[in-house]
Coordinates of C-alpha atoms in Angstrom, one line a residue:
Chain A
M1156 CA -20.5 12.0 -32.9
K1157 CA -17.8 12.5 -30.3
S1158 CA -15.3 10.1 -31.6
G1159 CA -17.0 8.2 -34.6
S1160 CA -15.9 4.9 -33.1
N1161 CA -17.8 1.8 -34.0
L1162 CA -18.9 1.3 -30.4
E1163 CA -20.2 4.9 -30.3
K1164 CA -22.1 4.3 -33.5
V1165 CA -23.7 1.1 -32.3
L1166 CA -24.8 2.7 -29.0
R1167 CA -26.0 5.9 -30.7
A1168 CA -28.1 3.9 -33.2
G1169 CA -29.8 2.2 -30.1
H1170 CA -28.4 -1.2 -30.7
F1171 CA -27.6 -3.5 -27.8
A1172 CA -23.8 -3.3 -27.6
F1173 CA -21.6 -6.3 -27.2
T1174 CA -17.9 -5.9 -26.3
G1175 CA -15.0 -8.3 -25.6
E1176 CA -11.8 -8.3 -23.8
L1177 CA -8.2 -9.4 -24.6
G1178 CA -5.2 -9.5 -22.4
P1179 CA -1.9 -8.7 -24.1
P1180 CA 0.9 -11.3 -24.0
R1181 CA 3.7 -11.4 -21.4
G1182 CA 6.2 -11.1 -24.2
T1183 CA 6.5 -10.1 -27.8
T1184 CA 4.4 -12.9 -29.5
A1185 CA 2.1 -10.9 -31.8
E1186 CA 0.7 -14.3 -33.1
E1187 CA -0.9 -14.8 -29.6
I1188 CA -3.0 -11.6 -30.1
V1189 CA -3.7 -12.3 -33.8
E1190 CA -5.0 -15.8 -32.8
K1191 CA -7.3 -14.3 -30.1
C1192 CA -8.6 -11.8 -32.6
E1193 CA -9.7 -14.6 -35.0
H1194 CA -12.2 -15.7 -32.4
L1195 CA -13.5 -12.3 -31.8
K1196 CA -14.0 -11.0 -35.4
G1197 CA -17.5 -10.3 -36.2
M1198 CA -18.6 -11.2 -32.7
V1199 CA -18.1 -8.0 -30.8
D1200 CA -18.3 -4.2 -31.4
A1201 CA -15.1 -3.4 -29.7
V1202 CA -12.4 -5.3 -27.7
N1203 CA -11.0 -4.0 -24.4
I1204 CA -7.2 -4.3 -24.2
T1205 CA -6.2 -4.6 -20.7
D1206 CA -3.4 -2.4 -19.3
N1207 CA -0.8 -4.3 -17.1
Q1208 CA -3.9 -6.1 -15.7
T1209 CA -3.6 -7.0 -12.0
A1210 CA -0.4 -4.9 -11.9
V1211 CA 1.4 -7.6 -13.9
V1212 CA 3.7 -6.5 -16.7
R1213 CA 2.4 -7.2 -20.2
M1214 CA 2.9 -5.8 -23.7
A1215 CA 1.7 -2.1 -23.5
S1216 CA -2.0 -1.8 -24.1
W1217 CA -1.7 0.8 -26.9
A1218 CA 0.7 -1.5 -28.8
A1219 CA -1.7 -4.5 -28.6
C1220 CA -4.5 -2.0 -29.7
L1221 CA -2.5 -1.3 -32.9
I1222 CA -2.3 -5.1 -33.7
L1223 CA -6.2 -5.2 -33.3
I1224 CA -6.6 -2.4 -35.7
Q1225 CA -4.4 -4.1 -38.2
E1226 CA -6.5 -7.2 -37.7
G1227 CA -9.6 -5.2 -38.5
L1228 CA -11.0 -5.1 -34.9
E1229 CA -11.9 -2.0 -32.9
P1230 CA -9.9 -1.8 -29.7
N1231 CA -11.0 -0.2 -26.4
F1232 CA -7.7 1.2 -25.0
Q1233 CA -7.7 0.6 -21.3
M1234 CA -5.5 3.0 -19.3
V1235 CA -4.8 2.8 -15.5
C1236 CA -3.5 5.6 -13.3
R1237 CA -1.1 3.4 -11.5
D1238 CA 1.7 3.5 -14.1
R1239 CA 2.0 6.8 -15.7
N1240 CA 1.8 10.5 -14.7
R1241 CA -0.3 13.1 -16.6
L1242 CA 2.5 13.7 -19.2
A1243 CA 2.8 10.1 -20.1
M1244 CA -0.9 9.7 -20.2
Q1245 CA -1.6 12.6 -22.5
A1246 CA 1.3 11.5 -24.7
D1247 CA 0.0 8.0 -24.9
I1248 CA -3.5 9.3 -25.7
L1249 CA -2.1 11.3 -28.6
G1250 CA -0.1 8.5 -29.9
A1251 CA -2.8 5.9 -29.7
Y1252 CA -5.3 8.2 -31.3
T1253 CA -2.9 9.0 -34.1
H1254 CA -2.7 5.3 -34.9
G1255 CA -6.5 4.9 -34.9
V1256 CA -7.6 4.2 -31.3
R1257 CA -10.9 5.8 -30.8
N1258 CA -12.1 4.3 -27.5
M1259 CA -10.6 4.4 -24.1
L1260 CA -11.4 3.0 -20.7
C1261 CA -10.2 5.1 -17.8
L1262 CA -9.3 3.1 -14.7
T1263 CA -7.7 3.6 -11.3
G1264 CA -5.7 0.2 -11.6
D1265 CA -5.0 -2.5 -9.0
H1266 CA -2.4 -1.7 -6.4
C1267 CA 1.1 -2.7 -7.3
M1268 CA 1.3 -5.2 -4.5
F1269 CA -1.0 -7.5 -6.3
G1270 CA 1.4 -7.9 -9.3
D1271 CA 4.7 -9.1 -10.3
H1272 CA 6.5 -5.9 -9.3
P1273 CA 5.0 -5.4 -5.7
D1274 CA 7.7 -2.9 -4.7
A1275 CA 7.2 -0.5 -7.7
M1276 CA 6.1 3.0 -7.0
G1277 CA 2.3 3.5 -7.8
V1278 CA 2.1 6.7 -9.7
F1279 CA -1.5 7.7 -9.1
D1280 CA -0.7 11.3 -10.2
I1281 CA -4.4 11.6 -11.1
D1282 CA -7.2 9.3 -10.4
S1283 CA -9.6 7.6 -12.8
I1284 CA -12.3 10.4 -12.6
Q1285 CA -9.6 13.0 -13.3
L1286 CA -8.5 11.0 -16.2
I1287 CA -11.9 11.0 -17.7
N1288 CA -12.0 14.7 -17.3
M1289 CA -8.4 15.0 -18.8
V1290 CA -9.5 13.0 -21.9
K1291 CA -12.7 15.1 -22.3
T1292 CA -10.7 18.4 -22.0
M1293 CA -8.4 17.1 -24.7
R1294 CA -11.3 16.1 -27.0
D1295 CA -13.9 18.9 -26.4
E1296 CA -11.7 21.8 -25.7
G1297 CA -8.6 20.8 -27.5
K1298 CA -6.4 21.5 -24.5
F1299 CA -3.8 19.9 -22.5
Q1300 CA -4.1 20.0 -18.7
T1301 CA -2.0 23.2 -18.6
G1302 CA -4.5 24.9 -20.9
A1303 CA -2.1 24.9 -23.9
D1304 CA -3.9 24.0 -27.3
I1305 CA -3.6 20.6 -29.0
E1306 CA -3.2 20.5 -32.7
D1307 CA -5.9 18.2 -34.1
P1308 CA -7.3 17.1 -30.8
P1309 CA -7.8 13.4 -30.2
K1310 CA -11.5 12.3 -30.5
I1311 CA -11.9 9.6 -28.0
F1312 CA -15.1 7.8 -27.0
I1313 CA -14.6 7.9 -23.2
G1314 CA -15.3 4.9 -21.0
A1315 CA -14.9 4.2 -17.4
A1316 CA -15.7 1.3 -14.9
A1317 CA -18.4 1.1 -12.3
N1318 CA -18.6 -1.5 -9.4
P1319 CA -22.1 -1.8 -8.0
F1320 CA -20.8 -4.5 -5.6
A1321 CA -18.3 -2.5 -3.6
E1322 CA -19.4 -0.8 -0.4
P1323 CA -20.7 1.6 0.5
Y1324 CA -23.5 0.4 -1.9
E1325 CA -25.6 3.6 -1.6
W1326 CA -22.6 5.6 -2.7
R1327 CA -22.0 3.8 -5.9
V1328 CA -24.5 5.7 -8.0
H1329 CA -23.1 8.9 -6.7
R1330 CA -19.7 7.8 -8.0
L1331 CA -21.3 7.0 -11.3
D1332 CA -22.7 10.6 -11.3
K1333 CA -19.2 12.0 -10.6
K1334 CA -18.0 10.2 -13.6
I1335 CA -20.7 11.6 -15.7
E1336 CA -20.0 15.1 -14.4
A1337 CA -16.2 14.5 -15.3
G1338 CA -17.4 13.6 -18.8
V1339 CA -17.7 9.8 -19.3
D1340 CA -19.6 8.5 -22.3
F1341 CA -19.9 4.9 -21.5
I1342 CA -19.6 2.5 -18.5
Q1343 CA -18.5 -1.1 -18.3
T1344 CA -19.4 -2.6 -15.0
Q1345 CA -17.5 -5.0 -12.8
C1346 CA -18.4 -8.7 -13.4
I1347 CA -22.0 -9.2 -12.3
Y1348 CA -23.0 -12.3 -10.5
N1349 CA -25.3 -10.9 -7.8
M1350 CA -28.2 -9.9 -10.2
D1351 CA -30.3 -8.6 -7.2
R1352 CA -27.7 -6.1 -6.2
F1353 CA -27.3 -5.1 -9.8
R1354 CA -30.9 -4.5 -10.4
K1355 CA -31.0 -2.3 -7.4
W1356 CA -28.1 -0.2 -8.6
I1357 CA -29.4 0.2 -12.1
E1358 CA -32.8 1.2 -10.7
Q1359 CA -31.2 3.9 -8.5
A1360 CA -29.2 5.0 -11.6
N1361 CA -32.5 5.1 -13.6
D1362 CA -34.2 7.1 -10.8
M1363 CA -31.4 9.6 -10.8
G1364 CA -31.6 10.0 -14.6
L1365 CA -28.1 8.8 -15.0
T1366 CA -28.8 6.1 -17.5
E1367 CA -30.0 8.8 -19.9
K1368 CA -26.6 10.5 -19.7
V1369 CA -24.4 7.6 -20.1
Y1370 CA -24.3 4.2 -21.9
I1371 CA -24.1 1.4 -19.4
L1372 CA -22.6 -2.0 -20.5
A1373 CA -23.2 -4.7 -18.0
G1374 CA -20.1 -6.8 -17.3
V1375 CA -20.3 -10.6 -17.6
T1376 CA -17.7 -13.2 -17.0
P1377 CA -18.7 -16.9 -17.6
M1378 CA -17.5 -19.3 -14.9
K1379 CA -15.3 -21.9 -16.4
N1380 CA -15.4 -24.2 -13.3
V1381 CA -16.3 -24.2 -9.6
G1382 CA -12.6 -23.4 -8.5
M1383 CA -12.8 -20.2 -10.5
A1384 CA -16.1 -19.3 -8.9
R1385 CA -14.7 -19.9 -5.5
Y1386 CA -11.5 -17.9 -6.3
M1387 CA -13.7 -14.9 -7.6
Q1388 CA -15.8 -15.1 -4.5
K1389 CA -13.0 -15.3 -1.9
K1390 CA -10.0 -13.6 -3.5
V1391 CA -11.0 -10.9 -6.0
P1392 CA -11.8 -7.7 -4.2
G1393 CA -15.1 -6.0 -5.4
I1394 CA -16.6 -9.1 -6.8
E1395 CA -19.6 -10.8 -5.3
V1396 CA -20.5 -14.3 -6.1
P1397 CA -23.6 -15.6 -4.5
E1398 CA -23.5 -19.2 -3.0
D1399 CA -26.6 -20.3 -5.1
L1400 CA -24.6 -19.7 -8.3
I1401 CA -21.8 -21.9 -7.1
D1402 CA -24.5 -24.5 -6.0
R1403 CA -25.8 -24.4 -9.6
L1404 CA -22.4 -25.0 -11.0
K1405 CA -21.9 -27.9 -8.6
G1406 CA -25.2 -29.4 -9.4
V1407 CA -24.2 -30.4 -13.0
G1408 CA -21.7 -33.1 -13.9
K1409 CA -18.2 -32.1 -13.8
K1410 CA -17.9 -32.1 -17.7
Q1411 CA -20.9 -29.9 -17.9
V1412 CA -19.8 -27.2 -15.6
A1413 CA -18.2 -25.0 -18.3
E1414 CA -21.4 -25.3 -20.4
E1415 CA -23.4 -24.4 -17.4
G1416 CA -21.3 -21.4 -16.8
I1417 CA -21.8 -20.2 -20.4
K1418 CA -25.5 -20.9 -19.9
I1419 CA -25.8 -18.8 -16.8
A1420 CA -23.9 -16.0 -18.6
C1421 CA -26.3 -16.1 -21.6
E1422 CA -29.4 -16.0 -19.3
Q1423 CA -27.8 -12.9 -17.7
V1424 CA -27.4 -11.3 -21.3
E1425 CA -31.1 -12.1 -22.0
E1426 CA -32.2 -10.3 -18.8
F1427 CA -29.9 -7.3 -19.6
K1428 CA -31.3 -6.9 -23.0
E1429 CA -34.7 -6.2 -21.4
M1430 CA -33.4 -4.3 -18.4
K1431 CA -34.1 -0.5 -18.4
G1432 CA -30.9 1.5 -18.4
V1433 CA -28.6 -1.2 -19.7
H1434 CA -27.3 -0.5 -23.2
G1435 CA -25.2 -3.5 -23.8
V1436 CA -22.9 -6.2 -22.3
H1437 CA -19.2 -6.3 -21.8
M1438 CA -18.2 -10.0 -22.1
M1439 CA -15.0 -10.7 -20.2
A1440 CA -14.2 -14.3 -21.2
I1441 CA -11.0 -14.4 -19.5
E1442 CA -8.4 -16.6 -21.4
W1443 CA -11.4 -18.1 -23.0
E1444 CA -11.6 -15.9 -26.3
H1445 CA -12.3 -19.1 -28.4
K1446 CA -15.6 -19.6 -26.6
V1447 CA -16.8 -16.0 -27.5
P1448 CA -18.3 -17.1 -30.8
Q1449 CA -20.4 -19.8 -29.0
I1450 CA -21.4 -17.3 -26.3
A1451 CA -22.4 -14.6 -28.7
E1452 CA -24.4 -17.2 -30.7
Q1453 CA -26.1 -18.7 -27.6
A1454 CA -26.7 -15.2 -26.2
K1455 CA -28.4 -14.2 -29.4
V1456 CA -26.4 -11.1 -30.0
L1457 CA -25.4 -12.0 -33.6
P1458 CA -25.0 -10.6 -36.2
R1459 CA -23.3 -7.5 -34.9
P1460 CA -24.7 -4.4 -36.5
Q1461 CA -22.7 -2.8 -39.3
I1462 CA -22.9 1.0 -39.3
D1463 CA -21.1 3.3 -41.7
Chain B
M961 CA 5.4 13.7 15.2
I962 CA 8.1 12.3 12.8
V963 CA 8.4 8.6 13.3
A964 CA 11.5 6.7 12.5
E965 CA 12.6 3.1 12.7
R966 CA 16.1 1.9 13.6
K967 CA 18.0 0.5 10.7
P968 CA 18.9 -3.2 10.9
F969 CA 21.9 -3.7 13.0
E970 CA 23.8 -5.4 10.3
E971 CA 23.4 -2.4 8.0
I972 CA 24.7 -0.1 10.7
K973 CA 27.6 -2.2 11.5
E974 CA 28.5 -2.4 7.7
M975 CA 28.4 1.4 7.5
L976 CA 30.8 1.8 10.4
K977 CA 33.4 -0.7 8.9
G978 CA 36.8 0.8 9.1
Y979 CA 36.0 3.6 11.5
K980 CA 37.7 3.4 14.9
K981 CA 36.1 6.3 16.7
V982 CA 32.6 7.3 16.1
L983 CA 30.1 9.7 17.9
S984 CA 26.5 8.5 18.1
V985 CA 24.2 11.5 18.1
G986 CA 20.7 11.1 19.4
C987 CA 17.8 13.5 19.0
G988 CA 15.6 14.4 22.0
T989 CA 12.4 15.3 20.1
C990 CA 10.3 13.2 17.7
V991 CA 12.6 10.2 17.4
A992 CA 13.0 10.0 21.2
V993 CA 9.2 10.1 21.7
C994 CA 8.8 7.2 19.3
L995 CA 11.5 5.3 21.1
T996 CA 13.9 5.1 18.1
G997 CA 16.7 7.7 18.5
G998 CA 16.8 9.3 21.9
E999 CA 19.3 9.0 24.7
K1000 CA 18.4 5.4 25.7
E1001 CA 18.4 4.1 22.2
V1002 CA 21.8 5.6 21.6
A1003 CA 23.0 3.8 24.7
V1004 CA 21.6 0.5 23.5
L1005 CA 23.0 0.9 19.9
N1006 CA 26.4 1.8 21.3
A1007 CA 26.4 -1.2 23.6
E1008 CA 25.5 -3.5 20.7
L1009 CA 28.1 -1.9 18.4
D1010 CA 30.8 -2.1 21.2
M1011 CA 30.1 -5.8 21.8
A1012 CA 29.9 -6.7 18.1
R1013 CA 33.1 -5.1 17.3
K1014 CA 34.9 -6.7 20.2
L1015 CA 33.7 -10.0 19.1
E1016 CA 35.2 -9.4 15.8
E1017 CA 38.5 -8.4 17.5
D1018 CA 38.1 -4.9 15.9
P1019 CA 37.0 -2.7 18.8
I1020 CA 35.6 0.7 18.2
E1021 CA 35.4 3.7 20.4
L1022 CA 32.0 5.1 20.7
G1023 CA 30.9 8.5 22.1
A1024 CA 27.3 9.4 22.8
A1025 CA 25.5 12.7 22.7
T1026 CA 21.8 13.3 22.6
I1027 CA 20.7 16.8 21.9
E1028 CA 17.3 18.4 22.1
R1029 CA 16.8 18.7 18.3
Q1030 CA 19.2 18.0 15.4
C1031 CA 17.0 20.0 13.1
D1032 CA 17.8 23.3 15.0
R1033 CA 21.2 25.2 14.9
E1034 CA 20.8 26.5 18.4
Y1035 CA 21.0 22.9 19.7
L1036 CA 23.7 21.7 17.3
E1037 CA 26.1 24.2 18.5
V1038 CA 27.0 22.2 21.6
L1039 CA 28.5 19.6 19.4
D1040 CA 31.0 21.8 17.7
E1041 CA 33.8 20.9 20.0
M1042 CA 32.7 17.5 20.9
V1043 CA 32.7 16.1 17.3
K1044 CA 36.3 17.1 16.7
P1045 CA 38.1 13.9 17.7
Y1046 CA 35.8 11.6 16.0
E1047 CA 36.2 10.2 12.5
A1048 CA 32.4 9.9 11.8
L1049 CA 29.1 10.7 13.2
L1050 CA 26.2 8.2 13.5
S1051 CA 23.0 10.1 13.7
M1052 CA 19.8 8.7 15.1
A1053 CA 17.8 11.7 14.1
C1054 CA 15.1 11.8 11.3
G1055 CA 16.4 12.6 7.8
A1056 CA 16.1 16.2 8.4
G1057 CA 18.2 16.2 11.5
I1058 CA 20.8 13.9 9.9
Q1059 CA 21.2 16.3 7.0
F1060 CA 21.4 19.3 9.2
L1061 CA 24.1 17.6 11.2
A1062 CA 26.0 16.8 7.9
E1063 CA 25.6 20.3 6.7
R1064 CA 27.2 21.6 10.0
Y1065 CA 30.1 19.3 9.9
P1066 CA 30.9 19.0 6.2
D1067 CA 34.3 17.4 6.7
K1068 CA 32.8 14.5 8.7
P1069 CA 31.0 11.5 7.3
V1070 CA 27.6 11.6 8.9
L1071 CA 25.7 8.2 8.7
P1072 CA 22.1 7.4 9.4
A1073 CA 21.3 4.9 12.0
V1074 CA 17.5 5.1 11.4
D1075 CA 15.1 5.1 8.6
T1076 CA 12.7 8.0 8.7
T1077 CA 9.3 6.5 8.2
F1078 CA 6.3 8.9 8.5
I1079 CA 4.5 11.7 10.1
G1080 CA 2.2 10.0 12.5
V1081 CA 0.3 9.6 15.7
N1082 CA 1.0 7.7 18.9
Q1083 CA -1.8 5.0 19.2
D1084 CA -0.2 3.5 22.2
V1085 CA 3.3 3.2 23.7
G1086 CA 5.5 2.0 20.9
W1087 CA 2.6 2.0 18.4
Y1088 CA 2.6 4.6 15.8
E1089 CA 0.5 5.1 12.6
E1090 CA 1.1 7.4 9.7
R1091 CA -1.5 10.3 9.1
C1092 CA 0.2 12.9 6.9
R1093 CA 2.2 13.0 3.7
S1094 CA 2.8 16.7 3.9
C1095 CA 1.3 17.4 0.5
S1096 CA 1.2 21.2 1.1
A1097 CA -2.5 21.3 0.1
C1098 CA -4.6 20.1 3.0
V1099 CA -8.1 18.6 1.9
L1100 CA -9.2 17.6 5.4
A1101 CA -11.9 20.2 5.4
W1102 CA -14.0 18.3 2.9
T1103 CA -12.9 14.8 3.5
G1104 CA -14.2 14.5 7.0
G1105 CA -10.9 14.9 8.6
I1106 CA -9.5 11.7 7.0
C1107 CA -6.6 12.3 4.6
P1108 CA -7.1 10.5 1.2
V1109 CA -3.6 11.3 0.1
T1110 CA -2.1 9.4 3.1
M1111 CA -4.7 6.9 4.1
C1112 CA -5.8 5.7 0.7
A1113 CA -3.3 3.3 -0.7
K1114 CA -3.8 5.0 -4.1
G1115 CA -4.1 8.5 -2.9
L1116 CA -7.3 9.1 -4.7
Y1117 CA -9.1 12.4 -4.5
N1118 CA -12.3 10.8 -5.9
G1119 CA -12.7 7.5 -4.1
P1120 CA -13.5 4.9 -3.1
C1121 CA -12.1 2.7 -5.9
G1122 CA -13.7 -0.5 -7.0
G1123 CA -11.3 -2.5 -4.8
T1124 CA -12.8 -1.6 -1.4
D1125 CA -13.9 -4.7 0.4
Q1126 CA -16.4 -4.5 3.2
G1127 CA -14.8 -1.3 4.4
K1128 CA -11.2 -2.6 4.0
C1129 CA -8.6 -1.5 1.4
E1130 CA -7.8 -4.0 -1.4
I1131 CA -4.2 -4.1 -0.1
S1132 CA -5.0 -5.7 3.2
Q1133 CA -7.8 -6.7 5.6
D1134 CA -5.9 -4.8 8.2
Q1135 CA -6.1 -1.6 6.3
P1136 CA -9.4 0.4 6.5
C1137 CA -10.5 1.9 3.2
A1138 CA -10.0 5.6 3.7
W1139 CA -12.8 6.5 1.4
F1140 CA -15.2 4.1 3.1
E1141 CA -14.4 5.9 6.3
I1142 CA -14.6 9.3 4.7
Y1143 CA -18.1 8.4 3.4
G1144 CA -19.1 7.1 6.8
R1145 CA -18.0 10.2 8.6
L1146 CA -19.5 12.7 6.3
A1147 CA -22.7 10.8 6.1
G1148 CA -22.9 10.9 10.0
Q1149 CA -22.3 14.7 9.8
D1150 CA -24.8 15.1 7.0
R1151 CA -22.1 16.6 4.9
L1152 CA -22.0 14.1 1.9
D1153 CA -22.5 16.9 -0.5
L1154 CA -18.9 17.8 0.0
I1155 CA -17.8 14.6 -1.9
K1156 CA -20.5 14.5 -4.5
R1157 CA -18.8 17.0 -6.6
F1158 CA -15.9 15.8 -8.7
Y1159 CA -12.5 16.9 -7.5
A1160 CA -10.3 18.2 -10.3
I1161 CA -6.7 17.3 -11.0
V1162 CA -4.3 18.4 -8.2
P1163 CA -1.4 20.7 -8.8
W1164 CA 1.3 18.9 -6.7
K1165 CA 3.3 21.1 -4.5
N1166 CA 5.6 18.5 -3.0
Q1167 CA 7.7 17.9 -6.2
K1168 CA 10.6 20.1 -5.2
P1169 CA 12.3 21.1 -1.8
R1170 CA 10.0 23.4 -0.1
T1171 CA 10.9 26.5 2.0
L1172 CA 8.7 28.4 4.3
I1173 CA 9.5 31.9 5.6
Q1174 CA 6.9 33.3 7.9
P1175 CA 5.7 36.7 7.3
G1176 CA 8.0 39.2 9.0
Y1177 CA 10.9 36.9 8.9
K1178 CA 13.9 36.5 6.5
K1179 CA 16.3 33.8 5.5
P1180 CA 19.2 33.6 7.8
E1181 CA 21.7 35.0 5.2
Q1182 CA 19.4 37.9 4.5
A1183 CA 19.0 38.6 8.2
K1184 CA 22.8 39.1 8.6
Chain C
M581 CA 14.7 -23.3 54.8
R582 CA 18.3 -23.8 53.9
L583 CA 18.6 -24.4 50.1
D584 CA 21.7 -24.8 48.0
Y585 CA 22.1 -22.8 44.9
P586 CA 25.1 -22.1 42.7
T587 CA 27.4 -19.6 44.4
N588 CA 28.4 -17.9 41.2
I589 CA 25.2 -16.0 40.9
K590 CA 25.2 -12.3 42.0
I591 CA 21.7 -11.4 42.9
I592 CA 20.6 -7.7 42.1
R593 CA 17.3 -6.8 43.9
V594 CA 14.8 -4.6 42.1
P595 CA 11.4 -3.6 43.4
C596 CA 9.8 -5.2 40.4
T597 CA 11.1 -6.8 37.2
G598 CA 9.2 -4.1 35.5
K599 CA 12.2 -1.9 36.6
V600 CA 14.6 -4.0 34.7
D601 CA 15.7 -2.2 31.5
V602 CA 17.1 -3.4 28.2
M603 CA 20.2 -1.6 29.2
H604 CA 20.7 -3.3 32.5
L605 CA 20.6 -6.7 30.8
L606 CA 22.8 -5.6 27.9
R607 CA 25.3 -3.9 30.2
A608 CA 25.8 -7.1 32.2
I609 CA 26.8 -9.0 29.2
Q610 CA 28.8 -6.1 27.9
K611 CA 30.7 -6.1 31.2
G612 CA 31.6 -9.7 30.9
A613 CA 28.9 -11.6 32.8
D614 CA 28.4 -15.1 31.3
G615 CA 24.6 -14.8 31.5
V616 CA 21.8 -12.8 33.2
Y617 CA 18.3 -13.7 34.0
A618 CA 15.4 -11.9 35.4
V619 CA 13.2 -13.6 38.0
G620 CA 9.8 -12.1 38.2
C621 CA 6.5 -12.9 39.9
L622 CA 4.1 -15.4 38.2
E623 CA 2.4 -14.0 35.3
G624 CA -1.0 -12.6 36.3
N625 CA 0.4 -11.9 39.9
C626 CA 2.2 -8.7 39.3
H627 CA 1.6 -6.2 42.0
Y628 CA 1.8 -3.6 39.4
N629 CA -0.3 -5.5 36.9
E630 CA 2.1 -6.0 34.1
G631 CA 5.6 -5.3 35.4
N632 CA 6.7 -8.9 34.8
L633 CA 5.0 -9.0 31.4
R634 CA 7.0 -5.9 30.4
A635 CA 10.1 -7.5 31.7
R636 CA 9.5 -10.6 29.5
E637 CA 9.1 -8.3 26.5
R638 CA 12.4 -6.7 27.3
V639 CA 14.2 -9.9 27.9
D640 CA 12.9 -11.2 24.5
H641 CA 14.2 -7.9 23.0
V642 CA 17.6 -8.3 24.5
R643 CA 17.7 -12.0 23.2
I644 CA 17.2 -10.6 19.7
L645 CA 19.9 -7.9 20.2
L646 CA 22.4 -10.6 21.3
E647 CA 21.8 -12.5 18.3
E648 CA 22.3 -9.5 16.1
I649 CA 25.6 -8.9 17.9
G650 CA 26.7 -12.5 17.3
L651 CA 26.1 -13.9 20.9
E652 CA 23.8 -16.6 22.1
A653 CA 20.3 -15.4 22.9
D654 CA 20.2 -18.0 25.8
R655 CA 22.6 -16.0 27.8
V656 CA 19.7 -14.0 28.9
R657 CA 16.4 -15.5 30.2
M658 CA 13.3 -14.8 32.2
Y659 CA 11.9 -17.0 34.9
N660 CA 8.7 -16.6 36.9
L661 CA 7.9 -17.9 40.3
S662 CA 6.0 -16.8 43.5
S663 CA 7.9 -15.7 46.6
G664 CA 7.1 -18.8 48.4
E665 CA 8.9 -21.1 46.0
G666 CA 12.4 -21.3 47.4
P667 CA 13.1 -24.7 45.9
T668 CA 12.0 -23.5 42.5
F669 CA 14.2 -20.5 42.8
A670 CA 17.2 -22.9 43.5
A671 CA 16.1 -25.1 40.6
Y672 CA 16.0 -22.3 38.2
A673 CA 19.4 -21.0 39.4
K674 CA 20.7 -24.4 38.7
E675 CA 19.1 -24.6 35.3
M676 CA 20.5 -21.3 34.3
T677 CA 24.0 -22.1 35.5
D678 CA 23.9 -25.4 33.6
N679 CA 22.7 -23.6 30.5
I680 CA 25.6 -21.1 30.8
R681 CA 28.1 -23.8 31.3
E682 CA 27.0 -25.4 28.2
L683 CA 27.3 -22.1 26.3
G684 CA 30.8 -21.5 27.7
P685 CA 32.3 -18.3 29.0
N686 CA 31.3 -14.9 27.5
P687 CA 33.8 -14.1 24.9
L688 CA 33.7 -10.5 25.9
K689 CA 35.1 -11.2 29.3
K690 CA 38.8 -10.5 28.2
W691 CA 37.8 -7.0 27.0
A692 CA 36.0 -6.2 30.3
K693 CA 39.2 -7.1 32.2
T694 CA 41.2 -4.5 30.3
H695 CA 39.1 -1.7 31.5

């Protein structure tokens, strides 16, 4: 075991992992997190806690992680390179680990201009692949970046993102390979809507033997309505929403669109379960945490495995 | 070259409030080439200031001097006598020139009339683009001659990030994705192996003021 | 062709409006002229291809500078006509004069006289 996190145990035991996501509040209302937690308990193996998502200030990811731990859920601490230099990153990793955080997702982070402080300096002291390697060095060698020893090194299960839908497509598996070389343990992909493109990507990853070196969790976000689908299609960089998906949502009555969105997501999960090289699903039900029990039920991923 | 942009007129006017006799000092090198702080731009700014202050019934006496380079002692020397009668100096050089001017005349307020913007290239007359952040550790050899530190909005050494959108950067459709271009150029040269390896954390060399002394040369005070 | 145009206009000949510099326009106002306008060839008919287009850009630039200073942009204008359009020249001269009369005298005039 690298970290002994629940997520690591589930994946190691060969189970199909199922993770969730939760955005911290834009304030100090802990109840908001606690309430979201209620919906996720028993439904997922770990919960990603976003880090100033889309460059908008929120409660610190590590702080929200602690609330999850108190609530009996396992957090996946997201960390972006935009807001901290290597000192702050290593310090946060030590602190979060000390309080029981065992999973991390290493991300580049959206550019500041997307967020609520567009004129802030983007730090980007190191990039996401270098961050992966930094966490690995801390864990496996027990060393800081300068080479100094760490007392009781943090044992973190190291995650990263992958986006099969950003160009150049043929480069995406090589980028995955670089993350593996840097030391990543698991991958959570960008929201998948174009299944054809994803199948090609995973096939390439299989052919290169990458899916034997890293756990891949396919990213799924159910569409709540047609407007959301259009927004994702037009406005969110790196997300590809095929027109026929939008047609399918339009094809049902207005009141059934949300249900149809969930149905599509569950069909995706069914396919991922059978897909070679996919080891689980990362369900990003954005501001829709209360729907996760229904989605988990419908996607037939319950009960979640209990491993000691 | 170093590219600078003239400050908004209001800001310059505000800086000069209370001064009655000011020398505008242009620079004949980089900022002259980019049409910001050469002889002609000094004349335009002085004409503007002259008129604006007269309209406020508060005239100002303005002198003009454009020297070859403000970042070079050799050229600054000619100003030594000239600056004496002036209350303040308004420099149109880059930040380096302005500071060198201020260093030479420490009893004079030296004010910036331009914002130094970047090290860039001349795409066309009046059109300049940034190309270098002077990081002190050039990686262009393995990035296909495209700088990831400058041209990638996140300065990534292992790009492209997930935000690249059909060859454009996530920040704007007008901004090409540097890593998309690096990939394209290296693919064309059959040199993709260069970026297949993961590039380790960078020891930043630009976090403190830098000095360069060429082999065989000494610092001026040592040379005396 | 004998045409009347306002007598208060001082004509400065240049080989091409492309020769007209920002400083020329600015200096005229600085020295107390109530207005100044460039008359170039029709767009697309420049003997030097883009002299009159450059002139228009410079005129536009000076208009911005005047506003920064606190003067009316309309004291500086650009007109285009062909060499055979005498009546149009006279019409533009009248139009510019009317425009300036409406704006009133250049407040910098009194400073110019003291020099």
